[in-house]
Coordinates of C-alpha atoms in Angstrom, one line a residue:
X791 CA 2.1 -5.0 -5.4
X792 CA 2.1 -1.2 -6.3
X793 CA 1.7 1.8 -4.2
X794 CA -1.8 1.3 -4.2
X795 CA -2.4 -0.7 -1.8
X796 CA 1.0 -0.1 0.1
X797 CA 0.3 3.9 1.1
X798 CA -2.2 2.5 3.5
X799 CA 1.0 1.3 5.5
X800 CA 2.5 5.4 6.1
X801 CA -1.0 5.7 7.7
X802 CA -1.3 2.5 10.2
X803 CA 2.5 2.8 11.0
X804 CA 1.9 5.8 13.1
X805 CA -0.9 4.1 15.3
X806 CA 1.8 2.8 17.2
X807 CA 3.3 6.0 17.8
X808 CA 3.3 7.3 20.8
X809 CA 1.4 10.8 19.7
X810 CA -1.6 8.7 18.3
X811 CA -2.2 6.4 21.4
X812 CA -3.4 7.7 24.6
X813 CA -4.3 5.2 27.5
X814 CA -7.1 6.2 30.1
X815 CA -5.1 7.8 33.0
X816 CA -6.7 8.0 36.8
X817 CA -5.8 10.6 38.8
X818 CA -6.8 12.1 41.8
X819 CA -9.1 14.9 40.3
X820 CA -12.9 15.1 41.6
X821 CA -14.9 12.8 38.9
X822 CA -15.9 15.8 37.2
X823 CA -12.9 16.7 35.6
X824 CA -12.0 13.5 34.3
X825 CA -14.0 14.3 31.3
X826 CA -12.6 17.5 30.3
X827 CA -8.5 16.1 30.4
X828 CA -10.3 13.1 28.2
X829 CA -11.7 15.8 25.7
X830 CA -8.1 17.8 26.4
X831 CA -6.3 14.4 25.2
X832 CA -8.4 13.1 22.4
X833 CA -9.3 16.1 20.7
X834 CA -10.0 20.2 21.4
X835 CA -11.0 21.2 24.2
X836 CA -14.1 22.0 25.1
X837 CA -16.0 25.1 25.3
X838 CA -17.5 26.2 28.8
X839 CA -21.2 27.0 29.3
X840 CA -22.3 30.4 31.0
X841 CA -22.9 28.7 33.9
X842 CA -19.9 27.5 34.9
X843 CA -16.6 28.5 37.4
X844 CA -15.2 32.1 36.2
X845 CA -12.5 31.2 34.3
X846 CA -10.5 33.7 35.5
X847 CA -10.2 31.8 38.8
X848 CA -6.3 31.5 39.3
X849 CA -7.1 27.7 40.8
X850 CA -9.1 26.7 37.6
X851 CA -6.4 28.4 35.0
X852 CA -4.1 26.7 36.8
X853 CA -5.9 23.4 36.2
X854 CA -7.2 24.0 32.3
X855 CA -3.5 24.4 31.6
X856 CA -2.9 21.0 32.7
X857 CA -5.5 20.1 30.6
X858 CA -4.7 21.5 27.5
X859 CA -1.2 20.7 27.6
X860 CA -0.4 17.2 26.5
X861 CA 1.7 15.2 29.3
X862 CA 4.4 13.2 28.7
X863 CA 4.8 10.5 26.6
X864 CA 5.7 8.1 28.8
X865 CA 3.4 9.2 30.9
X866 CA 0.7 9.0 29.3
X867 CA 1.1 5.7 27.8
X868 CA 1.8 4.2 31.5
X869 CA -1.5 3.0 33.2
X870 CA -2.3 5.6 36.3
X871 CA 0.1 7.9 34.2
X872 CA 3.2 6.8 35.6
X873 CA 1.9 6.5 39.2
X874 CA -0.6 9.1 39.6
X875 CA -4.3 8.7 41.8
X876 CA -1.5 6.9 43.9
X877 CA -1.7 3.3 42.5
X878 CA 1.7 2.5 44.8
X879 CA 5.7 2.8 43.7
X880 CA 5.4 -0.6 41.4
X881 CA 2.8 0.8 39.7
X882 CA 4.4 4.1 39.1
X883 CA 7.6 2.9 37.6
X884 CA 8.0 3.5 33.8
X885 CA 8.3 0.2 31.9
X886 CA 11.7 -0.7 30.8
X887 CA 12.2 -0.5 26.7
X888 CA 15.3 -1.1 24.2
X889 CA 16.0 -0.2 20.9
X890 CA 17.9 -3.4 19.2
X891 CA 20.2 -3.5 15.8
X892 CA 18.1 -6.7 14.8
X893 CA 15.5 -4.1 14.0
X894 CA 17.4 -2.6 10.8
X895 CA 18.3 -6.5 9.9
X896 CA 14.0 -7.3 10.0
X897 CA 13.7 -4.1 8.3
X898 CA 16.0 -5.1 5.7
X899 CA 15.0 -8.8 5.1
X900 CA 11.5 -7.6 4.6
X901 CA 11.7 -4.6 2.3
X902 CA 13.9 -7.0 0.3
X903 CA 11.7 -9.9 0.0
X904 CA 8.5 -7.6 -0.6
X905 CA 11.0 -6.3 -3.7
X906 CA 11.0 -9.5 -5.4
X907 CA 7.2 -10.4 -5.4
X908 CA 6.6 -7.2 -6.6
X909 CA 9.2 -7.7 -9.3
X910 CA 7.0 -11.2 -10.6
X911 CA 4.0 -9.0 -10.3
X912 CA 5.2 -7.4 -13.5
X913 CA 8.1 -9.3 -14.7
X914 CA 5.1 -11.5 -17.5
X915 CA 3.1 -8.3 -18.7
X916 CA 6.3 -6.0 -19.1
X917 CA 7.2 -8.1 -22.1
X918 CA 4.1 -9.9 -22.7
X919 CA 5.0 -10.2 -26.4
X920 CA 7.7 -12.2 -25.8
X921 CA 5.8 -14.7 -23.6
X922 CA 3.0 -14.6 -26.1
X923 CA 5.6 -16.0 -28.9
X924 CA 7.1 -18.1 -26.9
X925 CA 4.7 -20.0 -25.3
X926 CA 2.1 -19.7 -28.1
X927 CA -0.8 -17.4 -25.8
X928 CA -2.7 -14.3 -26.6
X929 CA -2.0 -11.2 -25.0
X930 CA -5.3 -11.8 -22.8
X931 CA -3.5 -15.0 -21.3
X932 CA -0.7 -13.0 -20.6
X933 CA -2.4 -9.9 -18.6
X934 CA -4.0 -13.0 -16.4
X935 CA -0.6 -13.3 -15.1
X936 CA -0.9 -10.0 -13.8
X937 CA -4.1 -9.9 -12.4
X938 CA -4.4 -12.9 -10.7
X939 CA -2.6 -10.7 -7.6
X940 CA -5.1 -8.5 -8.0
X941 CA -7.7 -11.4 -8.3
X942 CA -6.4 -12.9 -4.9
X943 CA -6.1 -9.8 -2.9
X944 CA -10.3 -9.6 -2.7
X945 CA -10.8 -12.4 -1.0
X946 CA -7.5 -12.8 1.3
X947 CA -7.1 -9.2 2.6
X948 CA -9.1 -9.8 5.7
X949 CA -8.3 -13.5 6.5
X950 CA -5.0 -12.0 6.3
X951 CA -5.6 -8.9 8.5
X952 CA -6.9 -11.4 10.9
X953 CA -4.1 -13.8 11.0
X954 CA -1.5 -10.9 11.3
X955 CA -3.4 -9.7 14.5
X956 CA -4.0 -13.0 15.9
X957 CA -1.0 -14.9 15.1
X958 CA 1.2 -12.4 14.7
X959 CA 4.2 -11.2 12.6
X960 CA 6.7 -14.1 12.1
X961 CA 4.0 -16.6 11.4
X962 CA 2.7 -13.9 8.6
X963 CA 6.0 -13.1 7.5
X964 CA 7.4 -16.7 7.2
X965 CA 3.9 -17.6 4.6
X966 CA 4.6 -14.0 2.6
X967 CA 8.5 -15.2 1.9
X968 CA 7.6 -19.1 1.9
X969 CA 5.2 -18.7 -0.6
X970 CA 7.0 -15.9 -2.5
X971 CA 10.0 -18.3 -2.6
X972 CA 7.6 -21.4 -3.5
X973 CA 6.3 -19.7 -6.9
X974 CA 9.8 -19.0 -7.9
X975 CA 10.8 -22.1 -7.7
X976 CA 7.9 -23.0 -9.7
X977 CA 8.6 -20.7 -12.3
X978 CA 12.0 -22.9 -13.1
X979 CA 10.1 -25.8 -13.8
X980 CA 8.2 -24.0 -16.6
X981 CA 10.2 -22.7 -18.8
X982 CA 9.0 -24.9 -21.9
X983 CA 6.5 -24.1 -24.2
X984 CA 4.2 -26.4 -23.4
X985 CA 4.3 -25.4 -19.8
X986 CA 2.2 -22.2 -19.5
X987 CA 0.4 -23.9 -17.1
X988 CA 2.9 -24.3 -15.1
X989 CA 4.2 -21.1 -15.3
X990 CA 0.3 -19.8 -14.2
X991 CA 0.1 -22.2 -11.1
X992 CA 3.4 -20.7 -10.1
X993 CA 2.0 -17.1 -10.5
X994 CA -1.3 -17.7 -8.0
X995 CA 1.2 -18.6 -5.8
X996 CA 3.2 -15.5 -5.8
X997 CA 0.0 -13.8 -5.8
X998 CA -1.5 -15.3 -2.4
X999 CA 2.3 -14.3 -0.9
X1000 CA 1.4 -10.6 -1.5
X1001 CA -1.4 -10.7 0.3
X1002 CA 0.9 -11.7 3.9
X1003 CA 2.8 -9.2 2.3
X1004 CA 1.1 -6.3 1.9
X1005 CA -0.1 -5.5 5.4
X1006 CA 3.4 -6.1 7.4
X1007 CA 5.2 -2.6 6.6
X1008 CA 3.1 -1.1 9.9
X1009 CA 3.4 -3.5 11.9
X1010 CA 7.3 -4.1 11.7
X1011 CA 7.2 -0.3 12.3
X1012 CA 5.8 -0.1 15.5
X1013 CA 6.7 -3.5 17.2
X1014 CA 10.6 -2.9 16.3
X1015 CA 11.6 0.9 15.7
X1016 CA 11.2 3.4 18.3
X1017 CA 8.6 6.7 18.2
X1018 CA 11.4 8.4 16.2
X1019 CA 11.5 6.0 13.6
X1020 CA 8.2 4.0 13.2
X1021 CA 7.3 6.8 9.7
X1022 CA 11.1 6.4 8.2
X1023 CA 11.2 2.7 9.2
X1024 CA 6.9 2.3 7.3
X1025 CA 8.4 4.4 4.7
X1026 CA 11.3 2.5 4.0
X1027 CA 9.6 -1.2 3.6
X1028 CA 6.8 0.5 1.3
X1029 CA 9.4 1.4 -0.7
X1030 CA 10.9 -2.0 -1.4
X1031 CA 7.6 -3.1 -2.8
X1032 CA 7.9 0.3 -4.9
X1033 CA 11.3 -0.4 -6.3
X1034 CA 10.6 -4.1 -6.9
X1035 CA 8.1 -2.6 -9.6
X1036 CA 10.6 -0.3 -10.8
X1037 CA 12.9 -2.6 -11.4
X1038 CA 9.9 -5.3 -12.7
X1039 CA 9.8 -2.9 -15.5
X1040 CA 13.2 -2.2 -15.9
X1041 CA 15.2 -5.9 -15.9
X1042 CA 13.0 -8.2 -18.1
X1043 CA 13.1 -6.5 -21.1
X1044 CA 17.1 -6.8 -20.6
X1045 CA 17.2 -10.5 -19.4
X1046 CA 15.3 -10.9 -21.8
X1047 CA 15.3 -9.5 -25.2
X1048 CA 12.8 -10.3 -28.2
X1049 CA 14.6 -12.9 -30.0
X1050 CA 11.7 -14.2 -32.4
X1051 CA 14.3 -16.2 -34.7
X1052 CA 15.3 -18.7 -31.8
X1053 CA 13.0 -20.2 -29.3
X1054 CA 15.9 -21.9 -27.2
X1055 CA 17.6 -18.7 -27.0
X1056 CA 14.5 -17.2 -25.7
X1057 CA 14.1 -20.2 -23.5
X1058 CA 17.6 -19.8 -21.9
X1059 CA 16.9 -16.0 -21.2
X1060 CA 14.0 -16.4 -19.3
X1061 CA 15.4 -19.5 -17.6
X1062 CA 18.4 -16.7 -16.4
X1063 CA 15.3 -14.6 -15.2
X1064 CA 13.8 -17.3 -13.1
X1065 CA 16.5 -18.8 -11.6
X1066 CA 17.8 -15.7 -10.6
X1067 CA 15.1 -14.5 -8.8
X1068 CA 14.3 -18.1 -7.4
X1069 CA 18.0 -17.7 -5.5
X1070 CA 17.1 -14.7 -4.1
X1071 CA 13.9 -15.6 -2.8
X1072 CA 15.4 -18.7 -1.5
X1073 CA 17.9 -16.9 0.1
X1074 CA 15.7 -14.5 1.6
X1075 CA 13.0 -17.1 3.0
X1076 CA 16.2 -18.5 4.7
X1077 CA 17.5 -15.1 6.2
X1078 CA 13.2 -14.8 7.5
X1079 CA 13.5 -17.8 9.2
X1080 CA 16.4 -16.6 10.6
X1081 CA 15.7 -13.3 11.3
X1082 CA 12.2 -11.8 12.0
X1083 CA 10.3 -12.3 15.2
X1084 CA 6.6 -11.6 16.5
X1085 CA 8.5 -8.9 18.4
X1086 CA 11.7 -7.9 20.6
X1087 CA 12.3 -8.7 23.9
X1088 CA 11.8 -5.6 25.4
X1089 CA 9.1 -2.9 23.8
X1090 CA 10.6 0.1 21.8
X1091 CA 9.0 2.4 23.3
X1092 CA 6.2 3.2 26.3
X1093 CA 3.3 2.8 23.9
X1094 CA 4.0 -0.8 22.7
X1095 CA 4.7 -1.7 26.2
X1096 CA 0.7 -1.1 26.9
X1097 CA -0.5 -2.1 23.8
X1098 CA -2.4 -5.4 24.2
X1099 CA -1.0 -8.0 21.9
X1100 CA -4.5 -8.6 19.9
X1101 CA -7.9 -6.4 19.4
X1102 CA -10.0 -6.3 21.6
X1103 CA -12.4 -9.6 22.1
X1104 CA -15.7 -7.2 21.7
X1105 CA -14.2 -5.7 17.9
X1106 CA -15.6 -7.1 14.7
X1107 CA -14.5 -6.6 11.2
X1108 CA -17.9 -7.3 9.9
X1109 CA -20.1 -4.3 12.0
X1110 CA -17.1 -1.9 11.3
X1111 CA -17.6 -2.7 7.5
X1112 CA -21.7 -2.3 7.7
X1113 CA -21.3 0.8 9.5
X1114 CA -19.0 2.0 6.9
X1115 CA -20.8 0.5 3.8
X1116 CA -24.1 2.8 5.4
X1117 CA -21.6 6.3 5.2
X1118 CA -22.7 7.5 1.5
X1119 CA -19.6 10.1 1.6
X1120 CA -17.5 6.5 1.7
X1121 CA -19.4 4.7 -0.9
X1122 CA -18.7 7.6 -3.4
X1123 CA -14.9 7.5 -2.1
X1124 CA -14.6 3.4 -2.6
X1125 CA -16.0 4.0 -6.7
X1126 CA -13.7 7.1 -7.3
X1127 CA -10.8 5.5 -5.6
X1128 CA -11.4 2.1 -7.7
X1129 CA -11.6 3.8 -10.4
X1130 CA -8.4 6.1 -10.2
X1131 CA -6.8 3.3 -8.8
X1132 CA -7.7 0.3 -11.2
X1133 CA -6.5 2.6 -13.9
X1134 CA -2.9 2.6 -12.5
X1135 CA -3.3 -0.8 -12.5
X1136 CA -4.8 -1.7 -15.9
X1137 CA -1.9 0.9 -17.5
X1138 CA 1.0 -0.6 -15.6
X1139 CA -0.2 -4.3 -16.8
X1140 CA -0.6 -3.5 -20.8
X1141 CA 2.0 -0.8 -20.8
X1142 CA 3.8 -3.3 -23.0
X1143 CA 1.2 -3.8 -25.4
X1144 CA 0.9 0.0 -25.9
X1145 CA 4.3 0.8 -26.5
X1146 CA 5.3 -1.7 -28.6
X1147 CA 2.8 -0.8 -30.6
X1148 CA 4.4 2.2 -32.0
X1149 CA 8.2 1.6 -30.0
X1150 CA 10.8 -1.1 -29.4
X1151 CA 9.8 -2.8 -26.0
X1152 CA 12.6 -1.8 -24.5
X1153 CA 11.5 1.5 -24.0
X1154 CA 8.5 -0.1 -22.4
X1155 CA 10.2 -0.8 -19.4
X1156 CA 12.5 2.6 -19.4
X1157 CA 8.2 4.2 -19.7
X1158 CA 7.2 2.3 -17.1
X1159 CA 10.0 3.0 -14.6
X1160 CA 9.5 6.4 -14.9
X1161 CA 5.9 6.3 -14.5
X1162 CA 6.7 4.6 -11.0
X1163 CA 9.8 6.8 -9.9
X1164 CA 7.7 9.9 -10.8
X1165 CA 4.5 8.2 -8.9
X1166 CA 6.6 7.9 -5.5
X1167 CA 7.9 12.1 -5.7
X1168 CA 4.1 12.5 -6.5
X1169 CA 2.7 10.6 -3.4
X1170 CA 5.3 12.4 -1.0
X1171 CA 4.7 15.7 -2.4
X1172 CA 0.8 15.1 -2.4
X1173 CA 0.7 13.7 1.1
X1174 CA 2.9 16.7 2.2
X1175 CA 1.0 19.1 0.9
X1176 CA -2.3 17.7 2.5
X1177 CA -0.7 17.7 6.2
X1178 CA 0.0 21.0 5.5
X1179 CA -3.1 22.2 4.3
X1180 CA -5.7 19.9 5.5
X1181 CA -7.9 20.6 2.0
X1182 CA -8.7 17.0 1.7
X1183 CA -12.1 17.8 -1.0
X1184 CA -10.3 20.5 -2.6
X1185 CA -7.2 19.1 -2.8
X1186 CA -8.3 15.5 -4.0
X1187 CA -10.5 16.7 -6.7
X1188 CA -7.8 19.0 -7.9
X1189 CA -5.2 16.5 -8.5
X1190 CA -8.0 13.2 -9.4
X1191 CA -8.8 16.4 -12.2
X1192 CA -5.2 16.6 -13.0
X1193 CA -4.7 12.8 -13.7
X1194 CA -7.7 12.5 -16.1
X1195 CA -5.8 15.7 -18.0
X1196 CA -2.3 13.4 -17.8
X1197 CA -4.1 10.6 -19.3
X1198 CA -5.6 12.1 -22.0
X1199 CA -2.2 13.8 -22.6
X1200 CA -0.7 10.6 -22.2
X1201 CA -3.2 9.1 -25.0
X1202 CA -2.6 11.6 -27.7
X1203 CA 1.4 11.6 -27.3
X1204 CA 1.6 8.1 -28.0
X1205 CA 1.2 8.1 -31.7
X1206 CA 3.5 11.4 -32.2
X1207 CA 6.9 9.6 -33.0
X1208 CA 8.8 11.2 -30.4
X1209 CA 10.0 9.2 -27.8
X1210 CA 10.6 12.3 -25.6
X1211 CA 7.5 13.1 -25.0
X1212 CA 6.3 10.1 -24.2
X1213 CA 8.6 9.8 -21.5
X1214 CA 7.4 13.2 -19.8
X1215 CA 3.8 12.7 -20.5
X1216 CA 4.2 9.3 -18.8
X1217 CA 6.4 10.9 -16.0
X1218 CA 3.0 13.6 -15.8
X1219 CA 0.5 11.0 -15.5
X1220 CA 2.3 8.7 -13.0
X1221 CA 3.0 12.0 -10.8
X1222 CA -0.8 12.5 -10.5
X1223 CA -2.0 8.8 -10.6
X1224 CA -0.1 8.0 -8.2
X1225 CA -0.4 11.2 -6.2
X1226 CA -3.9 10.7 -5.5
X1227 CA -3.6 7.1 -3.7
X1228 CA -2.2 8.8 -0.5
X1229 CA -5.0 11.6 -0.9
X1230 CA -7.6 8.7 -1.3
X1231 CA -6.7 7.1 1.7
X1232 CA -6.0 9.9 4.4
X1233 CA -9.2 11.2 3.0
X1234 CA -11.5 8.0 3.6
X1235 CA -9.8 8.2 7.4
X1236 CA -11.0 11.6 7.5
X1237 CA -14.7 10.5 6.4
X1238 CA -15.1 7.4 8.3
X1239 CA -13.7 8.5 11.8
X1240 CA -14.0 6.7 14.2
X1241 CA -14.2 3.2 12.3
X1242 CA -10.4 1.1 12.2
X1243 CA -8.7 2.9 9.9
X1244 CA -7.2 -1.1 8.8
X1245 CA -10.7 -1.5 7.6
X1246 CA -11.0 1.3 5.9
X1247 CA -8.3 1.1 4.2
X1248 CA -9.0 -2.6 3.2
X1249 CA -11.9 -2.1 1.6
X1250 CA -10.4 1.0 -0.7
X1251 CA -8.0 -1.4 -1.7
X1252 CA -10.5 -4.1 -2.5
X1253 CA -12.8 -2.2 -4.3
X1254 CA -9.1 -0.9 -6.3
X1255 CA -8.3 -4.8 -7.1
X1256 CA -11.9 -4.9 -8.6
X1257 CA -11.8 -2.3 -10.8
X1258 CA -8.6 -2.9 -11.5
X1259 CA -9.4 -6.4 -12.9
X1260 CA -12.5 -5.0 -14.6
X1261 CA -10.0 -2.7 -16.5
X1262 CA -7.6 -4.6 -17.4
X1263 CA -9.7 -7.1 -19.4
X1264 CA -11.6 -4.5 -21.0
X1265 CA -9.0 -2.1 -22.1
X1266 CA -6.8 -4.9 -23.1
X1267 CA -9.5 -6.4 -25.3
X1268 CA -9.5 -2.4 -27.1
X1269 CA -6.0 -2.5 -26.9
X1270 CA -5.9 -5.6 -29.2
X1271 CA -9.1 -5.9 -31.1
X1272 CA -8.2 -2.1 -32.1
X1273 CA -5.4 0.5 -30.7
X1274 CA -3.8 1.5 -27.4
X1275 CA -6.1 5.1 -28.2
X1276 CA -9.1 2.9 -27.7
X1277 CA -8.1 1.4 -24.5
X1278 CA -6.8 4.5 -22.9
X1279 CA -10.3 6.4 -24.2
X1280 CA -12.2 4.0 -22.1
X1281 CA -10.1 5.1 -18.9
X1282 CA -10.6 8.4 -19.4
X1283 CA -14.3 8.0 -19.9
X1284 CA -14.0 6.2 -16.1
X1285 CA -11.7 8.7 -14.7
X1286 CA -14.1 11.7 -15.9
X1287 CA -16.9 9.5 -14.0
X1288 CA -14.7 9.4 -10.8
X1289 CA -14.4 13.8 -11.2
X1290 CA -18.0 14.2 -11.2
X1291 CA -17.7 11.4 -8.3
X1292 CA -15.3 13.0 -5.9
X1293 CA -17.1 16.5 -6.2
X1294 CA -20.5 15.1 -4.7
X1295 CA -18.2 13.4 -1.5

């Protein structure tokens, strides 16, 4: 849908890096020092007790080196480590691996098709007047349209995460396009009046699709690019979802304008919208079908080659989220990330409704584009500046501060007449908003280690669709019972909460 639940993907792309995966190795060492490489490999190494061999034994330095320095990458993905503890020549040869130029064509197909259902995430709510008028709704039926994705995303995530893992990638990808392609095709059939329903059935369809959607970025990654490409290649097909918002905000209110004179012409306009974008998804459920598979012929690299192909038998979703669910630092991180999160949401979905209160809707679109353009510089810079600093408190509380500032910034501007402003303070707000979600995430990792960081992750997301629906209907019932102040007041009042929040974690 939005970056929010797609900066998860940066994270899990680089578990099938070669850096982040390290497979037992036997070796010929004494028993003894089998656990000291392990702590050498997984972690720091660890300190010596008084009563141990004098360090300063040329032998043992020579053998702590070895230790402390991580082997090679082939190596150490191999079993035996490439033939060491002498397991024989077959079992010391490196596996063979191949980089194919399919890859960039499953890349492609994806990141495309993950475009468009983000686009009919937002296409209803970023002129919802004009869908109110012309099919005689309220505002409230309207924002429904939007978040029914975040409606179906609670209970889908993990039958989803289970069917990617089990059944793998084509099978996911082929129901994420198929059903993205279905609901577009629906959408054709509804553009009458006294079709809304129609037009809704077609929506829960494109919202189920997100969910096989949503978790593929990181697993395309890793099972087709090499270990020099799995971040740029994650990077790249979160981005498609990110520009298929951008441009959700950006093309309806061109296709079509606000012609309250004349229904038909309205009618025609938004027929141009849906059958354009039911071509494309036709086109690209086709090019799935034709192009992505569960994987290549030969592994990318030495770490897929060892990689089993599903979890273990022995893991289970439902300990790793009760042994989560008991880590209090994690239960104050799932509120204060639902909260900072479901804001985003709630403000993307009635964006219309607040700036057309005092602007042509137009500009609502032109708003909202910069609000997600100015969200992605924010998540890069934020996530850079946290690998560089590792200040995951201090630096999440600074910028979740930062965003309740831009929002009330944001609330105060809109009412000013000047379009300008509005534009930067909307810019502001999206840089921080959206700054935190990669903060939010890396930081639950950080909290939660050693539980799956898939899991994790799924629940942060959860608990975001939550608060996000909570939102929505509250602020859009203050957004049209009174003004877009009183709506964006309420968020503020949550954000504040998520501050005092974040500082107890």
């Amino acid at each position: 849908m939005v970056a929010g639940e797609l900066v998860q993907e940066h994270l899990r792309a680089d578990t099938g890096a070669p850096d982040d995966i390290t497979v037992g190795r036997k070796t010929s060492e004494p028993e003894g020092a089998a656990e000291p490489y392990a702590d050498a490999t997984y972690g720091a190494a660890p300190t010596h007790g008084a009563g141990e061999v004098d360090s300063t034994d040329p032998a043992l330095e020579q053998e702590q080196e070895q230790e402390v320095v991580p082997p090679d990458e082939r190596e150490a993905m191999l079993p035996n480590g490439g033939g060491g503890g002498g397991g024989g020549e077959e079992e010391g040869k490196k596996l063979e691996t191949r980089l194919y130029c399919r890859r960039f064509a499953v890349l492609t197909v994806f990141s495309l098709y993950s475009l468009v259902n983000a686009f009919q995430w937002i296409q209803y709510s970023i002129i919802t007047n004009v869908f109110t008028r012309y099919y005689g709704v309220s505002n409230e039926d309207v924002n429904w349209l939007s978040i029914v994705y975040m409606v179906a995303y609670v209970p889908l995530i993990f039958p989803a995460t289970w069917l990617l893992d089990r059944r793998g990638l084509r099978l996911t990808a082929l129901l994420g396009s198929g059903l993205n392609c279905a609901g577009a095709l629906l959408k054709c059939a509804s553009v009458s009046p006294e079709l809304f329903g129609v037009t809704v059935s077609a929506q829960v369809v494109c919202s189920v699709a997100q969910v096989f959607i949503l978790g593929l970025p990181s697993r395309i990654a890793s099972v087709w690019f090499g270990p020099r490409e799995v971040s740029t290649a994650c990077a790249t097909a979160v981005l498609g979802n990110q520009l298929g918002t951008a441009i959700g905000f950006l093309l309806p209110p061109v296709l079509v304008p606000n012609t309250p004179e004349d229904d038909d012409l309205t009618g025609h306009n938004i027929s141009i919208m849906f059958y354009g974008t039911a071509a494309v998804s036709t086109a690209l459920f086709i090019l799935t079908v034709i192009v992505i598979k569960d994987r290549p012929p030969l592994p990318p690299s030495q770490a897929q080659a060892v990689l089993p192909d599903t979890p273990p038998e022995d893991y289970s979703y439902k300990q790793s989220i009760i042994n989560l669910m008991k880590n209090k630092a994690f239960v104050l991180l799932l509120i204060s990330y639902g909260i900072m999160t479901g804001s985003f949401y709630s403000v993307s979905t009635l964006l219309n409704q607040m700036i057309i209160a005092c602007y042509e809707e137009l500009n609502a679109g032109r708003i909202g584009l910069t609000l997600v353009v100015a969200g992605m510089v924010g998540s890069i810079l934020c996530g850079l500046w946290l690998d560089h600093t590792k200040t995951y408190k201090m630096t999440t509380l600074i910028v979740y501060s930062l965003s309740f500032l831009g929002m009330l910034v944001f609330t105060f501007t809109l009412n000013l007449d000047d379009i300008y402003l509005v534009f930067f303070t909307a810019g502001v707000l999206g840089f921080f908003m959206t700054g935190y979600l990669p903060l939010g995430f890396e930081f639950g990792v950080e909290i939660t280690y050693p539980e799956s960081e898939g899991t994790s992750s799924g629940l942060l997301n959860a608990f975001a669709q939550i608060f996000g629906i909570i939102f929505t209907l509250i602020q859009g019932k203050l957004t049209t019972d009174y003004n877009p102040v009183a709506g964006n007041l309420f968020l503020c009042a949550w954000i504040f909460l998520g501050i005092l929040l974040t500082g107890r974690l």
